[in-house]
Amino acid sequence: MTLLPHGARSEYLDLDGGRVRVLRGGSADAPPLLLVHGGSNDNAAISWYRMFTEFGSDHSVIAPDLPGFGGTVGIEPLGGPAAQADFLSRLLSGLGVERAVVAGVSMGGDVALNLARRHPDRVRALVLIAPGGLGDRVGNRFTHRAAWWAARMPDPLLFRFSALANRFVGLALRAVVHDVSTMPPEVVAEFRREGRRPGASLGYLRYNQANLGPHGMRNDLLPVVGEISTPTLFFHGERDPIVPLRGSRRAAELMPDARLVTVPECGHWAQLEAHDRFVEETRAFLDTVGG
């Protein structure tokens, strides 16, 4: 049985020839809050497990599974963040939502930034947790070249390696989270379950294939991120082993209306690892933007 967060209900939207699972919470008449999950074995219920009870009292909370993730079926994974941002714009139209506060974690932060850049009228404010898309390469040039070659492997080999890696999702979780004891047991169980799902990681594989160039990242927004004037809160763990803090720090400096909150002794899933701090900072930020 898949995880359903407290305060959430599961709905399906027919879109792009498939069915999109959307977790909904709160009142439909309240200001919309769109939550965009991350990559790997993530889905809307995992990244946003605690957010429906926290924000459902004063927001209409909307958390879709992107194509290739979770319970969304019948739509091929979209690859890069620009295509995923356009998909979210269509999804908002399908839900009858004109404008929303958008929160995104990791890959979802990359998608949220692209949504604000490509469809600025859709985004009232941004809350970005360790967002991707703010770096020119993966590690050093040798690490990046190796990652690029790996992403170019034929699908059968990629799927075989992914399936093998997903047998050790517990180790993967420890490589992402600074202190696993901060994670709700239900989230850990769903993360393991998602890793065993047929087709798991396909959405993230396509995202990486779209973004990894031979010499650098194709999705690096730092050269243009200063054009995004949307009010933005960056929230980043200081012990993040996946997405370097320097990207969020530099983007917060370049954007005209952005601030950065860093959390000590916290890894990549900062909204889960430092839940109370995240809710406090997000509420304070939303108060300033009227969201």
Short mmCIF file of C-alpha atoms in Angstrom, two decimals:
data_model
loop_
_atom_site.label_atom_id
_atom_site.label_comp_id
_atom_site.label_asym_id
_atom_site.label_seq_id
_atom_site.Cartn_x
_atom_site.Cartn_y
_atom_site.Cartn_z
CA MET A 1 0.00 0.00 0.00
CA THR A 2 1.42 3.37 -1.01
CA LEU A 3 1.87 6.19 1.47
CA LEU A 4 -0.83 8.82 1.84
CA PRO A 5 0.26 11.74 4.06
CA HIS A 6 -2.00 12.90 6.87
CA GLY A 7 -4.37 15.59 5.65
CA ALA A 8 -3.96 14.60 1.99
CA ARG A 9 -6.29 12.95 -0.47
CA SER A 10 -5.25 11.31 -3.71
CA GLU A 11 -6.80 12.52 -6.98
CA TYR A 12 -6.07 11.89 -10.65
CA LEU A 13 -5.99 14.36 -13.53
CA ASP A 14 -6.16 13.29 -17.16
CA LEU A 15 -3.36 15.18 -18.89
CA ASP A 16 -1.04 14.73 -21.88
CA GLY A 17 -2.56 11.34 -22.69
CA GLY A 18 -1.99 9.88 -19.22
CA ARG A 19 -3.14 10.15 -15.61
CA VAL A 20 -1.33 12.36 -13.12
CA ARG A 21 -1.58 11.50 -9.44
CA VAL A 22 -2.07 14.68 -7.45
CA LEU A 23 -2.11 14.78 -3.65
CA ARG A 24 -4.46 17.53 -2.45
CA GLY A 25 -5.00 19.03 0.97
CA GLY A 26 -6.57 22.05 2.63
CA SER A 27 -9.37 24.16 1.20
CA ALA A 28 -9.83 24.73 -2.53
CA ASP A 29 -10.66 28.38 -1.76
CA ALA A 30 -7.35 29.04 0.04
CA PRO A 31 -4.17 30.39 -1.66
CA PRO A 32 -2.57 27.60 -3.74
CA LEU A 33 0.72 26.04 -2.65
CA LEU A 34 2.30 23.81 -5.32
CA LEU A 35 4.87 21.30 -4.02
CA VAL A 36 7.37 19.75 -6.48
CA HIS A 37 9.24 16.63 -5.35
CA GLY A 38 12.83 15.67 -6.10
CA GLY A 39 14.51 12.94 -8.14
CA SER A 40 15.88 9.45 -7.49
CA ASN A 41 13.13 7.36 -5.79
CA ASP A 42 11.19 10.39 -4.63
CA ASN A 43 7.50 11.14 -5.07
CA ALA A 44 5.03 13.70 -3.73
CA ALA A 45 4.17 11.67 -0.62
CA ILE A 46 7.82 11.27 0.39
CA SER A 47 9.20 14.80 0.10
CA TRP A 48 6.02 16.47 1.34
CA TYR A 49 4.85 13.94 3.90
CA ARG A 50 4.45 16.47 6.72
CA MET A 51 3.36 19.51 4.73
CA PHE A 52 -0.37 18.83 4.27
CA THR A 53 -1.10 19.14 7.99
CA GLU A 54 1.31 22.07 8.38
CA PHE A 55 -0.02 24.21 5.52
CA GLY A 56 -3.46 22.73 4.81
CA SER A 57 -5.14 25.01 7.37
CA ASP A 58 -4.48 28.13 5.28
CA HIS A 59 -3.50 26.87 1.80
CA SER A 60 -4.80 24.69 -0.97
CA VAL A 61 -1.88 22.24 -1.06
CA ILE A 62 -1.16 20.59 -4.43
CA ALA A 63 1.58 17.96 -4.83
CA PRO A 64 1.74 16.06 -8.15
CA ASP A 65 3.89 13.08 -9.09
CA LEU A 66 5.88 14.14 -12.14
CA PRO A 67 5.90 11.79 -15.18
CA GLY A 68 8.15 8.83 -14.40
CA PHE A 69 7.56 9.06 -10.67
CA GLY A 70 5.11 7.68 -8.12
CA GLY A 71 1.53 7.10 -9.21
CA THR A 72 1.54 9.08 -12.47
CA VAL A 73 1.08 6.73 -15.43
CA GLY A 74 0.77 6.86 -19.20
CA ILE A 75 3.13 9.82 -19.76
CA GLU A 76 6.73 9.35 -20.84
CA PRO A 77 9.31 11.05 -18.55
CA LEU A 78 9.96 14.55 -19.79
CA GLY A 79 13.69 14.85 -19.22
CA GLY A 80 14.99 18.34 -18.54
CA PRO A 81 13.59 20.93 -16.14
CA ALA A 82 12.22 23.24 -18.84
CA ALA A 83 9.92 20.52 -20.21
CA GLN A 84 8.86 19.62 -16.67
CA ALA A 85 8.14 23.28 -15.91
CA ASP A 86 5.91 23.51 -19.00
CA PHE A 87 4.15 20.35 -17.81
CA LEU A 88 3.46 21.97 -14.42
CA SER A 89 2.01 25.01 -16.16
CA ARG A 90 -0.38 22.73 -18.07
CA LEU A 91 -1.20 20.89 -14.86
CA LEU A 92 -2.10 24.13 -13.09
CA SER A 93 -4.40 24.99 -16.01
CA GLY A 94 -6.01 21.57 -15.76
CA LEU A 95 -6.62 22.13 -12.04
CA GLY A 96 -8.03 25.62 -12.62
CA VAL A 97 -5.17 27.32 -10.74
CA GLU A 98 -3.85 30.56 -12.20
CA ARG A 99 -1.03 31.35 -9.77
CA ALA A 100 0.63 29.61 -6.83
CA VAL A 101 3.43 29.73 -4.34
CA VAL A 102 5.78 27.01 -5.61
CA ALA A 103 8.07 24.95 -3.39
CA GLY A 104 10.58 22.52 -4.88
CA VAL A 105 13.29 20.25 -3.49
CA SER A 106 16.44 19.22 -5.36
CA MET A 107 15.34 18.36 -8.93
CA GLY A 108 11.98 19.91 -8.06
CA GLY A 109 13.77 23.15 -7.15
CA ASP A 110 15.35 23.17 -10.60
CA VAL A 111 11.90 22.67 -12.14
CA ALA A 112 10.41 25.42 -9.94
CA LEU A 113 13.10 27.90 -11.01
CA ASN A 114 12.38 27.10 -14.65
CA LEU A 115 8.65 27.54 -14.03
CA ALA A 116 9.31 31.02 -12.61
CA ARG A 117 11.54 31.89 -15.57
CA ARG A 118 9.34 30.47 -18.33
CA HIS A 119 5.90 31.18 -16.82
CA PRO A 120 6.42 34.04 -14.33
CA ASP A 121 2.71 34.82 -14.14
CA ARG A 122 2.16 31.36 -12.66
CA VAL A 123 4.47 31.84 -9.67
CA ARG A 124 3.68 34.10 -6.74
CA ALA A 125 6.77 33.12 -4.73
CA LEU A 126 9.42 30.37 -4.62
CA VAL A 127 10.58 28.18 -1.74
CA LEU A 128 13.62 26.19 -2.87
CA ILE A 129 15.18 23.40 -0.81
CA ALA A 130 18.69 22.52 -2.02
CA PRO A 131 17.67 23.19 -5.63
CA GLY A 132 19.43 21.64 -8.58
CA GLY A 133 20.27 23.62 -11.71
CA LEU A 134 22.73 25.97 -10.02
CA GLY A 135 26.09 24.50 -10.93
CA ASP A 136 28.28 24.14 -14.00
CA ARG A 137 29.31 20.50 -13.52
CA VAL A 138 29.18 17.42 -11.29
CA GLY A 139 32.23 17.45 -9.01
CA ASN A 140 35.54 17.92 -10.81
CA ARG A 141 35.97 17.57 -14.57
CA PHE A 142 36.88 13.88 -14.32
CA THR A 143 33.84 13.06 -12.17
CA HIS A 144 31.63 15.00 -14.54
CA ARG A 145 33.01 13.21 -17.60
CA ALA A 146 32.40 9.85 -15.92
CA ALA A 147 28.82 10.83 -15.07
CA TRP A 148 28.24 11.90 -18.67
CA TRP A 149 29.54 8.60 -20.03
CA ALA A 150 27.40 6.65 -17.56
CA ALA A 151 24.27 8.55 -18.65
CA ARG A 152 25.00 7.63 -22.28
CA MET A 153 24.78 3.87 -21.66
CA PRO A 154 22.00 2.00 -23.50
CA ASP A 155 18.70 1.79 -21.64
CA PRO A 156 18.93 -1.95 -20.88
CA LEU A 157 22.24 -1.43 -19.05
CA LEU A 158 20.98 1.69 -17.28
CA PHE A 159 17.85 -0.13 -16.10
CA ARG A 160 19.92 -3.08 -14.89
CA PHE A 161 22.26 -0.85 -12.89
CA SER A 162 19.33 1.13 -11.49
CA ALA A 163 17.54 -2.03 -10.41
CA LEU A 164 20.71 -3.23 -8.68
CA ALA A 165 21.22 0.12 -6.95
CA ASN A 166 17.60 0.17 -5.80
CA ARG A 167 18.22 -3.03 -3.85
CA PHE A 168 20.39 -0.93 -1.55
CA VAL A 169 18.11 2.06 -1.04
CA GLY A 170 18.89 2.08 2.67
CA LEU A 171 22.52 2.86 1.88
CA ALA A 172 21.42 5.50 -0.64
CA LEU A 173 19.28 7.17 2.02
CA ARG A 174 22.21 7.32 4.42
CA ALA A 175 24.25 8.97 1.68
CA VAL A 176 21.64 11.73 1.30
CA VAL A 177 20.44 12.38 4.86
CA HIS A 178 22.85 13.57 7.53
CA ASP A 179 20.92 11.90 10.37
CA VAL A 180 18.53 9.14 9.30
CA SER A 181 16.86 9.18 12.74
CA THR A 182 15.24 12.52 11.79
CA MET A 183 13.27 10.80 9.02
CA PRO A 184 9.70 9.57 9.69
CA PRO A 185 9.61 5.73 9.50
CA GLU A 186 6.69 5.95 7.05
CA VAL A 187 8.83 8.01 4.68
CA VAL A 188 11.74 5.56 4.88
CA ALA A 189 9.36 2.67 4.12
CA GLU A 190 7.86 4.50 1.13
CA PHE A 191 11.34 5.36 -0.18
CA ARG A 192 12.21 1.66 -0.11
CA ARG A 193 8.88 0.72 -1.71
CA GLU A 194 9.33 3.27 -4.49
CA GLY A 195 12.77 1.84 -5.23
CA ARG A 196 11.21 -1.57 -5.90
CA ARG A 197 8.47 -0.21 -8.18
CA PRO A 198 8.76 -1.32 -11.84
CA GLY A 199 10.19 1.59 -13.79
CA ALA A 200 11.53 3.29 -10.65
CA SER A 201 14.18 5.95 -11.32
CA LEU A 202 13.25 6.25 -15.02
CA GLY A 203 12.12 9.85 -14.57
CA TYR A 204 15.36 10.73 -12.82
CA LEU A 205 17.47 8.90 -15.40
CA ARG A 206 15.87 10.94 -18.19
CA TYR A 207 16.39 14.14 -16.19
CA ASN A 208 20.11 13.39 -15.82
CA GLN A 209 20.48 12.40 -19.45
CA ALA A 210 18.94 15.70 -20.52
CA ASN A 211 21.14 17.78 -18.24
CA LEU A 212 24.57 16.16 -18.44
CA GLY A 213 26.70 17.55 -21.26
CA PRO A 214 30.19 16.25 -22.04
CA HIS A 215 31.91 19.22 -20.42
CA GLY A 216 29.27 20.81 -18.20
CA MET A 217 25.66 20.96 -17.08
CA ARG A 218 23.07 22.00 -19.64
CA ASN A 219 20.64 23.14 -16.94
CA ASP A 220 22.93 25.61 -15.12
CA LEU A 221 20.77 28.68 -14.44
CA LEU A 222 23.40 30.75 -12.61
CA PRO A 223 24.21 32.85 -15.71
CA VAL A 224 20.54 33.91 -15.98
CA VAL A 225 19.09 33.40 -12.49
CA GLY A 226 19.38 37.12 -11.79
CA GLU A 227 16.55 37.66 -14.28
CA ILE A 228 14.10 35.90 -11.93
CA SER A 229 12.46 38.62 -9.82
CA THR A 230 10.02 36.30 -8.01
CA PRO A 231 10.35 36.56 -4.20
CA THR A 232 12.42 33.52 -3.21
CA LEU A 233 13.46 31.67 -0.08
CA PHE A 234 16.41 29.27 -0.33
CA PHE A 235 16.62 26.61 2.40
CA HIS A 236 19.77 24.49 2.39
CA GLY A 237 21.42 22.01 4.76
CA GLU A 238 25.06 22.82 5.50
CA ARG A 239 25.97 19.09 5.37
CA ASP A 240 24.29 18.49 2.00
CA PRO A 241 26.38 15.83 0.19
CA ILE A 242 24.38 15.96 -3.06
CA VAL A 243 23.81 19.59 -4.06
CA PRO A 244 26.59 22.03 -3.07
CA LEU A 245 25.48 24.92 -0.87
CA ARG A 246 27.49 27.36 -2.97
CA GLY A 247 24.88 27.22 -5.75
CA SER A 248 22.07 28.41 -3.49
CA ARG A 249 24.36 31.00 -1.92
CA ARG A 250 25.37 32.46 -5.27
CA ALA A 251 21.80 32.44 -6.65
CA ALA A 252 20.51 34.25 -3.55
CA GLU A 253 23.14 36.93 -4.17
CA LEU A 254 22.26 37.30 -7.85
CA MET A 255 18.46 37.34 -7.59
CA PRO A 256 16.89 40.72 -6.78
CA ASP A 257 14.42 39.43 -4.17
CA ALA A 258 15.91 36.34 -2.53
CA ARG A 259 17.24 35.25 0.83
CA LEU A 260 19.10 32.15 2.00
CA VAL A 261 18.61 30.15 5.21
CA THR A 262 21.26 27.51 5.97
CA VAL A 263 20.78 24.75 8.53
CA PRO A 264 23.76 23.25 10.40
CA GLU A 265 24.03 19.47 10.88
CA CYS A 266 21.50 18.94 8.09
CA GLY A 267 21.80 17.03 4.82
CA HIS A 268 20.03 17.13 1.47
CA TRP A 269 16.40 16.55 2.52
CA ALA A 270 16.32 19.65 4.66
CA GLN A 271 12.53 20.04 4.71
CA LEU A 272 12.30 16.59 6.36
CA GLU A 273 15.48 16.63 8.44
CA ALA A 274 14.88 20.13 9.83
CA HIS A 275 11.10 20.09 9.63
CA ASP A 276 10.30 22.57 12.40
CA ARG A 277 12.86 25.09 11.16
CA PHE A 278 11.60 24.74 7.60
CA VAL A 279 7.98 25.38 8.59
CA GLU A 280 9.00 28.37 10.72
CA GLU A 281 11.10 29.97 7.98
CA THR A 282 8.55 29.24 5.25
CA ARG A 283 5.67 30.73 7.23
CA ALA A 284 7.68 33.85 7.99
CA PHE A 285 8.59 34.18 4.32
CA LEU A 286 5.01 33.68 3.12
CA ASP A 287 3.87 36.36 5.55
CA THR A 288 6.18 38.84 3.80
CA VAL A 289 4.81 38.03 0.33
CA GLY A 290 1.18 37.74 1.36
CA GLY A 291 1.12 34.07 0.38
#
